[in-house]
Coordinates of C-alpha atoms in Angstrom, one line a residue:
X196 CA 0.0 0.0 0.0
X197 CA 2.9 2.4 1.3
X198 CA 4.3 1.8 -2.6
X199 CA 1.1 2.6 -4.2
X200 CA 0.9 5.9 -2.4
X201 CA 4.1 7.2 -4.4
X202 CA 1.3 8.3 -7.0
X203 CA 1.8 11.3 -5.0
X204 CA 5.2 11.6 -7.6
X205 CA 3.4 12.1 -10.5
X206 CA 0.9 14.5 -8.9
X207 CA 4.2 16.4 -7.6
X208 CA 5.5 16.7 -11.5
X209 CA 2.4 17.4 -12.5
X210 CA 2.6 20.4 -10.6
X211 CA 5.4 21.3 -11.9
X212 CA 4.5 21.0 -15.5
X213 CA 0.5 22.3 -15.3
X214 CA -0.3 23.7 -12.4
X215 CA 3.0 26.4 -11.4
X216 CA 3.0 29.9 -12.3
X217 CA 3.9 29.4 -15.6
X218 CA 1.0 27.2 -16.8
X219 CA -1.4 29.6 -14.7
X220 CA -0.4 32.4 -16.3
X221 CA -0.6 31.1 -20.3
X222 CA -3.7 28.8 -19.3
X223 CA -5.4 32.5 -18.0
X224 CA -3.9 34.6 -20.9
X225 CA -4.9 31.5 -23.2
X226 CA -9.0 31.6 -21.8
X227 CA -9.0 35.0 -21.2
X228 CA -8.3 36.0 -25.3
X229 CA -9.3 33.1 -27.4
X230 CA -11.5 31.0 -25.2
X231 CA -11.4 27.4 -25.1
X232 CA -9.7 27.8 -28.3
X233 CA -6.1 26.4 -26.6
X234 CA -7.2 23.5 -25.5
X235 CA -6.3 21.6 -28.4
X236 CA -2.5 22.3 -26.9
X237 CA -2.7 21.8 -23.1
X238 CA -4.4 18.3 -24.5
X239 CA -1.4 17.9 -26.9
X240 CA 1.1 18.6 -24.0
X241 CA -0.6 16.2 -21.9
X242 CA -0.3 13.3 -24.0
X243 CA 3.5 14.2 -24.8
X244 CA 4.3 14.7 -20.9
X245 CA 2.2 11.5 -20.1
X246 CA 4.8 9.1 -22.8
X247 CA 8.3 11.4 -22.0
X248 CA 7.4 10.7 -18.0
X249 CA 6.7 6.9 -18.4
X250 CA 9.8 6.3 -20.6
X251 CA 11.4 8.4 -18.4
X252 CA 10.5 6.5 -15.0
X253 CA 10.3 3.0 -17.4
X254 CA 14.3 3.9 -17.7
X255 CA 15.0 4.7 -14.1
X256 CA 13.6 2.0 -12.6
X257 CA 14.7 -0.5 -14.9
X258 CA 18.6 1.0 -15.3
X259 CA 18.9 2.4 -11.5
X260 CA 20.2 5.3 -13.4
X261 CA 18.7 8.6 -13.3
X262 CA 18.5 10.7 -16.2
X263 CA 21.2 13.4 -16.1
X264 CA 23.9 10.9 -15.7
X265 CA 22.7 8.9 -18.6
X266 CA 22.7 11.7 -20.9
X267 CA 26.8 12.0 -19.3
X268 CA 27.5 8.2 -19.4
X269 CA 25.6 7.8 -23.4
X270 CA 26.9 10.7 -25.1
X271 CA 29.4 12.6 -22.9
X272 CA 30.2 15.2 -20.9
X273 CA 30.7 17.8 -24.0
X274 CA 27.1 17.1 -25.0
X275 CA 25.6 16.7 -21.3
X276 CA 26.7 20.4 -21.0
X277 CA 24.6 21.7 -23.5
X278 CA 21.4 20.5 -22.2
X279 CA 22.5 21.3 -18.3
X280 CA 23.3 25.2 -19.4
X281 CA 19.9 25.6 -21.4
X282 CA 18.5 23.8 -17.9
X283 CA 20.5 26.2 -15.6
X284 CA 19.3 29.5 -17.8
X285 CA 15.3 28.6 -18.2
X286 CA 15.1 27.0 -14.6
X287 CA 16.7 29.9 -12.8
X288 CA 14.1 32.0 -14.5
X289 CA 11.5 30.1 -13.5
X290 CA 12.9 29.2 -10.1
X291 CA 12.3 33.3 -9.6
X292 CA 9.1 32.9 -11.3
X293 CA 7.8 30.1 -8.9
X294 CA 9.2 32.2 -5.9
X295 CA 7.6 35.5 -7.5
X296 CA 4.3 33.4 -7.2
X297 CA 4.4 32.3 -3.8
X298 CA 5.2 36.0 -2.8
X299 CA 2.5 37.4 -4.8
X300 CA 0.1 34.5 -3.1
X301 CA 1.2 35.7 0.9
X302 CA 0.6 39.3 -0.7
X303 CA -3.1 38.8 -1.5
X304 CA -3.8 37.5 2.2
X305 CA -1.8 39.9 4.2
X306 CA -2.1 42.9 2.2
X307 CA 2.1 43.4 2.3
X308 CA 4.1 44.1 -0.8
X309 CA 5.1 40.7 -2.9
X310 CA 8.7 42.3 -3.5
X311 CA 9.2 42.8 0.6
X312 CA 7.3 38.7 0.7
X313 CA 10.0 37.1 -2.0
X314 CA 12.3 36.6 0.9
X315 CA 10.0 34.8 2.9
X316 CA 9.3 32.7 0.1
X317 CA 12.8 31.8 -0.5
X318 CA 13.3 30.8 3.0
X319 CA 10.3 28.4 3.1
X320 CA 11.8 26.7 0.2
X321 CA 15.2 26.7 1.6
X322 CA 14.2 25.3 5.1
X323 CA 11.9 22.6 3.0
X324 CA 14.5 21.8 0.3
X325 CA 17.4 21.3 3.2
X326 CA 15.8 19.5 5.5
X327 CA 12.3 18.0 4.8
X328 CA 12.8 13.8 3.3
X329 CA 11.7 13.4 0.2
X330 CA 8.2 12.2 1.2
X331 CA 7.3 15.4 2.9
X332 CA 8.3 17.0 -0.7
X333 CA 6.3 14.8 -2.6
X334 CA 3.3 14.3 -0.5
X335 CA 2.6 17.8 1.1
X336 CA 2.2 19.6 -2.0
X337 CA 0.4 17.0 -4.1
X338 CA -2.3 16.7 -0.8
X339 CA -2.9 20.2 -0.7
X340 CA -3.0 20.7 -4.7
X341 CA -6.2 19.2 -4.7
X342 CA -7.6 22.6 -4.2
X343 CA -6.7 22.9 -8.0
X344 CA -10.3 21.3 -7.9
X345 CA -12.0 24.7 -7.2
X346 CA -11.2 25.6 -10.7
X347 CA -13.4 22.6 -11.6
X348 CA -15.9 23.6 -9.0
X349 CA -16.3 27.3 -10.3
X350 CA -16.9 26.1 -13.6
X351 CA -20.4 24.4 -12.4
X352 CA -21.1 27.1 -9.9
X353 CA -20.9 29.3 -13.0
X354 CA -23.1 27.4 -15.4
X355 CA -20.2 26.1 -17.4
X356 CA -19.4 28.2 -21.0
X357 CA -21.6 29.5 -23.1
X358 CA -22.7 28.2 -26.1
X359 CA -20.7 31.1 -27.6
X360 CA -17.9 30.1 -25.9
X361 CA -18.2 26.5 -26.4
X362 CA -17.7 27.5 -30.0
X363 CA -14.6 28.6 -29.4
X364 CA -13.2 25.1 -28.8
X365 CA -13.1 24.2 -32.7
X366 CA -13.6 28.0 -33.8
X367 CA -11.5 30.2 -31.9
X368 CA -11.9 33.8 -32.3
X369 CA -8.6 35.5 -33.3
X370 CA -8.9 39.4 -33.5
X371 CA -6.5 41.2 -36.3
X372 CA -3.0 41.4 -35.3
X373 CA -3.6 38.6 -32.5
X374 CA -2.5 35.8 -34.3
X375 CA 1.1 36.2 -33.8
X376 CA -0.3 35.8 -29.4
X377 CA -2.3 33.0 -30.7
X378 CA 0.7 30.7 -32.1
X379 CA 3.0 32.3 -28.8
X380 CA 0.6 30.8 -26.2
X381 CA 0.5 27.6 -27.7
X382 CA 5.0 27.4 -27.9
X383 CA 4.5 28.6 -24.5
X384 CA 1.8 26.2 -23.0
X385 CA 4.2 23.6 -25.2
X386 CA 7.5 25.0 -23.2
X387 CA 5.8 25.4 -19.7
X388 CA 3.9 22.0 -19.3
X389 CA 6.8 19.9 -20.8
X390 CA 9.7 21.4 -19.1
X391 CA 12.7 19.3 -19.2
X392 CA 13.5 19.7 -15.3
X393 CA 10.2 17.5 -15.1
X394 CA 12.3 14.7 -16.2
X395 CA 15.1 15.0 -14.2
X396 CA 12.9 15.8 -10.9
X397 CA 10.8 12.4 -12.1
X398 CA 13.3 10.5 -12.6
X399 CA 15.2 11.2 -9.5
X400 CA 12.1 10.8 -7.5
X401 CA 12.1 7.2 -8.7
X402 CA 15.6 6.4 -7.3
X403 CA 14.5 8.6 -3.5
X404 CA 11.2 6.3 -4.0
X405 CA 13.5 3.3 -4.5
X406 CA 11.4 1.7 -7.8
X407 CA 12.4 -1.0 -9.9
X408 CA 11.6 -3.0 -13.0
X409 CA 8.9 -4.0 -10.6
X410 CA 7.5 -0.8 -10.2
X411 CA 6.8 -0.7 -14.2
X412 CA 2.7 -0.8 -13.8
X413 CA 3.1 1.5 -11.0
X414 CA 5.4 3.9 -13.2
X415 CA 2.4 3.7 -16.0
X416 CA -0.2 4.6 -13.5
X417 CA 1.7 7.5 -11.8
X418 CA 2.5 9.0 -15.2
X419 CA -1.3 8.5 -16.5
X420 CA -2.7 9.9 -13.2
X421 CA -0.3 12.7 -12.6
X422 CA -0.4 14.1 -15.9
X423 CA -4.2 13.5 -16.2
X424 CA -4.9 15.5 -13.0
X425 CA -2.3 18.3 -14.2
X426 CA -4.1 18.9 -17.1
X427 CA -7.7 19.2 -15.8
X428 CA -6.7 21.9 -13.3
X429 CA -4.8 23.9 -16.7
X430 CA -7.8 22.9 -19.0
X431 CA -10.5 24.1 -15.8
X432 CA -8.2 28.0 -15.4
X433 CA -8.4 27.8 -19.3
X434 CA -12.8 27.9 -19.0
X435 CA -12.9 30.1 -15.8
X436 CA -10.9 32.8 -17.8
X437 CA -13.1 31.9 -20.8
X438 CA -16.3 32.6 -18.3
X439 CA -15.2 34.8 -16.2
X440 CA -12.3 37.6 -17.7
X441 CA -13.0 37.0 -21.4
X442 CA -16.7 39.1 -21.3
X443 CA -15.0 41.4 -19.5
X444 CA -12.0 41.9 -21.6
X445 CA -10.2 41.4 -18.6
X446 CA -6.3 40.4 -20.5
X447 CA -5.2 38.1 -17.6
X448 CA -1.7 40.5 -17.6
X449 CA -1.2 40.3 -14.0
X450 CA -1.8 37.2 -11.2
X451 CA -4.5 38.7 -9.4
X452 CA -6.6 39.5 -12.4
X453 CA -6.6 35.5 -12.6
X454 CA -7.4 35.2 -9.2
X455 CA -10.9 36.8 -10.3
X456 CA -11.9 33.6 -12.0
X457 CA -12.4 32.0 -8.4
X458 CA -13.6 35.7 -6.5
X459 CA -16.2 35.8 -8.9
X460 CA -17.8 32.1 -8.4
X461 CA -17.1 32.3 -4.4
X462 CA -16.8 35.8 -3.4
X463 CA -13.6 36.5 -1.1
X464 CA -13.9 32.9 0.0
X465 CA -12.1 32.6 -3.8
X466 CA -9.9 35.1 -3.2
X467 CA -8.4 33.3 -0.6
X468 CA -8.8 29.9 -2.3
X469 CA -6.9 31.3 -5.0
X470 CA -4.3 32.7 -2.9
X471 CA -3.8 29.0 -0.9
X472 CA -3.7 27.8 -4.7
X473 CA -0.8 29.9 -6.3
X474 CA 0.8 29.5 -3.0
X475 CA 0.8 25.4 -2.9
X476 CA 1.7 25.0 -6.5
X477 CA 4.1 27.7 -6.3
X478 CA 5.7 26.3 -3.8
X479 CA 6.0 22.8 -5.4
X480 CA 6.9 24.1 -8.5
X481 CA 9.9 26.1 -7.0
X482 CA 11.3 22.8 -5.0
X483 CA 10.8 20.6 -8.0
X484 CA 12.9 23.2 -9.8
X485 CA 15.4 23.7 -7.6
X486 CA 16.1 20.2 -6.9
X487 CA 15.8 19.3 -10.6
X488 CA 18.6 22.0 -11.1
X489 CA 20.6 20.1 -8.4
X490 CA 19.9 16.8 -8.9
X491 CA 20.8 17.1 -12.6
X492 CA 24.6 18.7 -12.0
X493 CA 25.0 16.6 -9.2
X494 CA 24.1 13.7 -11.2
X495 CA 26.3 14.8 -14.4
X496 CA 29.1 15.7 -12.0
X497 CA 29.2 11.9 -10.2
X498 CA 28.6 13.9 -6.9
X499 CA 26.2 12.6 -4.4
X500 CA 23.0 13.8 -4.4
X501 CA 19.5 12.2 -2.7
X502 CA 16.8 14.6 -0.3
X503 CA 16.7 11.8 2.6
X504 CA 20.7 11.9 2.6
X505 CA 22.1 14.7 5.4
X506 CA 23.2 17.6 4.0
X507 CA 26.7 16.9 5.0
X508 CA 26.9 13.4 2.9
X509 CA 25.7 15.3 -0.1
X510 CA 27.4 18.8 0.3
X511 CA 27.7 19.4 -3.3
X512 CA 23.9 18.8 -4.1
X513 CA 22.9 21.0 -1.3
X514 CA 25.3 23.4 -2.2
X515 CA 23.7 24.2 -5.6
X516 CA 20.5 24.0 -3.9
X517 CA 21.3 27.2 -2.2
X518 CA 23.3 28.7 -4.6
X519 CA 20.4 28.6 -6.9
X520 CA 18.1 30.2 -4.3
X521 CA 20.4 32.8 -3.9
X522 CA 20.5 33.6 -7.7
X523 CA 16.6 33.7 -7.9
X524 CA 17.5 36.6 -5.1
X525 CA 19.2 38.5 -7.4
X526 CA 17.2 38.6 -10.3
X527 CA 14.1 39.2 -8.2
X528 CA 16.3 42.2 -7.5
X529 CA 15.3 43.7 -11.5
X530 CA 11.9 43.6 -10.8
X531 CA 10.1 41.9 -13.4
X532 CA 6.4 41.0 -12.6
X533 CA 6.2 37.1 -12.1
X534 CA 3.4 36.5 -14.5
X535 CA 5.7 38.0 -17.1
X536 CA 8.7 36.7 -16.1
X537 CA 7.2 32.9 -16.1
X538 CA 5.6 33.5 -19.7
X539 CA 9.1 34.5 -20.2
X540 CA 11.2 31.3 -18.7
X541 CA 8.3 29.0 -20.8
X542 CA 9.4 30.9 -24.0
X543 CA 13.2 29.8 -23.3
X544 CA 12.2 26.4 -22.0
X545 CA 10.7 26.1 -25.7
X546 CA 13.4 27.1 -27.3
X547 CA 16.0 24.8 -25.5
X548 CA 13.1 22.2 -26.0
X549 CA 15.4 19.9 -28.3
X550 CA 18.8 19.4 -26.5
X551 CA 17.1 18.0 -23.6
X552 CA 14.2 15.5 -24.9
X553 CA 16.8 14.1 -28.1
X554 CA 18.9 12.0 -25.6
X555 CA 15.2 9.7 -25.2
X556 CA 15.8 8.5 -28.6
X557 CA 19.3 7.1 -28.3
X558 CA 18.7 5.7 -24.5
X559 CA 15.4 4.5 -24.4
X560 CA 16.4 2.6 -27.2
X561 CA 19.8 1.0 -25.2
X562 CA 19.6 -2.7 -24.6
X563 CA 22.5 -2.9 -22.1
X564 CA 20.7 -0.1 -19.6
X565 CA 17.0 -1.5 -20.6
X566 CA 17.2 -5.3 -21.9
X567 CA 13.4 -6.1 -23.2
X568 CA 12.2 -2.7 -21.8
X569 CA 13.4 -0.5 -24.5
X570 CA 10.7 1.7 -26.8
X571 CA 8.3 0.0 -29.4
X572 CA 8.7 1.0 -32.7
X573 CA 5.8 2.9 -32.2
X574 CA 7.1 5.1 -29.2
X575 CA 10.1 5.5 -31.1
X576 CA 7.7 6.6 -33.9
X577 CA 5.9 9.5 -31.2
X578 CA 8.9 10.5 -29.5
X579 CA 10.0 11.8 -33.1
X580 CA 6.9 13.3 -33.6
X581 CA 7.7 15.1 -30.2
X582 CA 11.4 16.0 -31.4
X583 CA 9.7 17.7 -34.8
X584 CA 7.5 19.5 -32.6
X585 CA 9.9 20.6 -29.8
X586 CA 12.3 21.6 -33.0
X587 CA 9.3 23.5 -34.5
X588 CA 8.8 25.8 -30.9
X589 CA 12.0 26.3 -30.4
X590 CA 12.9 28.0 -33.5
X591 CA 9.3 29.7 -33.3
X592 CA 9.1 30.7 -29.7
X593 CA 11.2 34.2 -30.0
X594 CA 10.6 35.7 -33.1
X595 CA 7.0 34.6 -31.6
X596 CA 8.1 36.4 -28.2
X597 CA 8.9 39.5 -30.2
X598 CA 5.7 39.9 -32.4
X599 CA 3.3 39.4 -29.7
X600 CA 6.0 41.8 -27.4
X601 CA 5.3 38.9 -24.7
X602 CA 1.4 37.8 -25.5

């Protein structure tokens, strides 16, 4: 039973990929200007993060060797940098996004300036990320991220969509010169719900969890369920902004504008639910990023890494845990808005889309790490498909950043 409860893992990533403040703030920007007309994309990201997380965990748990230093052992240090810099430029971004969010969450309950917050923020992760075991990590936030569930609530208490709206779903509404925000929201629901450090984060969890090429069904499960329950909450902000901010033209430009898709439904009952919301996935957002950001240089170092190990016997892994925090500090310190500063970090993790998902194709594919485990000729068929569009994003995703001027 104990085993079966390390579901919680894939709820955890799923955070990380659908429900942190990057996904919030394209899944509101998405509903709030076209509709339900991006749906077809969270629903395309979905099925893509559901098949990279079970190879990914498939390979784990039958190798006993997590992702980063597979990538190191398979192709080599020169080519493991390449994906670990593009990790260490769009995760620190986000890391300050994440943080950004949880600040701007303790703002909206005790009326106090997210700027003078961030450090608070930054401590809690800290104090969780050094010394909480890697069951408090996984469990707490996945437990209290069922609150995503409001979203799904609000949608009834409102009636659900329009007919109008409903429309929008196969018809979506693009206003002249919106088009280029159109095609920018999808590369960066693509870059914020399949972010790399996903991978590394899952894949280490499977090696704190202790899995094997017994825990294959449970791997399958985990990945299905995770995922599943990621992508309701995004698909549920995408028809409260639909309902609730697109009447209104109401541009979803700021975190508390989105927070009106639950104060309208609930009154200030929502407010606050939105608030305990952005906090909790915030917060498991930023320690998923900052211990994917560790765990993959520890791993592609050879240093020792592990959550339930004492900081002393990893010093090096905890090491870049705090030196990561610190960094998020200092560009909290050019005071970008979060929300635009995580559409931001999704619009690099697009572009660096490629280095880090090609690896899948040459090791999922590796008899002496997998035996009879490795891909079907089918998988290998879809994870192309997800290379062509990763490669398509990435080379989109600025000049698409630029012509929309940041959706």
């Amino acid at each position: 039973m104990k085993k079966w409860l390390s579901i919680t893992l894939g709820i955890v990533t799923a955070i990380g990929g659908f429900l942190d403040a990057g996904t919030i703030a394209t899944s509101g920007e998405a509903g709030a200007k076209f509709g339900l007309g991006l749906i077809w994309a969270i629903l395309l990201a979905t099925v893509m993060a559901i098949l990279l997380v079970e190879m990914v965990g498939r390979f784990t748990a039958v190798s006993q060797k997590p992702y980063a230093a597979a990538i190191r052992e398979e192709l080599g240090f020169r080519f493991y940098l390449f994906p670990l810099i593009s990790e260490i430029i769009a995760e620190g971004l986000l890391l300050t996004a994440e943080l950004g969010g949880m600040a701007i969450a303790l703002s909206l309950v005790t009326g106090l300036s997210w700027h003078i917050l961030f450090p608070v923020a930054v401590v809690i992760v800290f104090l969780m990320a050094w010394r909480a075991p890697f069951d408090w990590i996984e469990n707490g936030p996945a437990i209290f991220g069922m609150l995503m569930l409001a979203f799904l609530v609000g949608v009834f208490v409102m009636g659900g969509p329009s007919q109008e709206t409903v429309q929008t779903l196969w018809k979506p509404v693009i206003k002249p010169g919106e088009l280029a925000d159109y095609f920018y929201l999808v590369a960066a629901i693509l870059g914020a719900t399949i972010s790399p450090y996903l991978l590394y984060f899952y894949s280490s969890g499977t090696r704190e969890e202790g899995w094997s090429g017994k825990s294959l069904l449970l791997n399958r499960i985990t990945a299905f369920a995770g995922m599943g329950f990621g992508s309701l909450g995004s698909i549920t902000i995408v028809i409260m902004s639909a309902i609730v901010l697109q009447p209104q033209n109401i541009q979803a430009s700021t975190l508390g504008e989105i927070g009106l898709t639950l104060a309208t439904p609930f009154g200030k009952i929502g407010s606050l639910i939105f608030a305990c919301i952005l906090f909790v996935t915030c917060l498991g957002a930023a320690l998923e990023c900052v211990l994917a950001l560790s765990y993959n240089v520890a791993q592609g170092f050879g240093w020792p890494w592990g959550e339930n190990k004492k900081p002393v016997e990893a010093a090096h892994f905890n090491l870049i845990l705090v030196l990561f925090l610190v960094i998020a500090l200092l560009i909290n310190l050019i005071g970008i808005e979060p929300l635009q500063l995580a559409l931001f970090a999704s619009t690099i993790i697009a572009l660096f889309l490629p280095l880090s998902l090609l690896p899948f194709l040459i090791i999922m594919n590796n008899r002496q790490y997998l035996g009879d485990k490795i891909n079907k000729p089918w998988l290998n068929i879809l994870v192309l498909l997800i290379l062509l569009i990763a490669f398509v994003v990435s080379i989109t995703a600025i000049p698409l950043e630029l012509l929309s001027g940041g959706g």
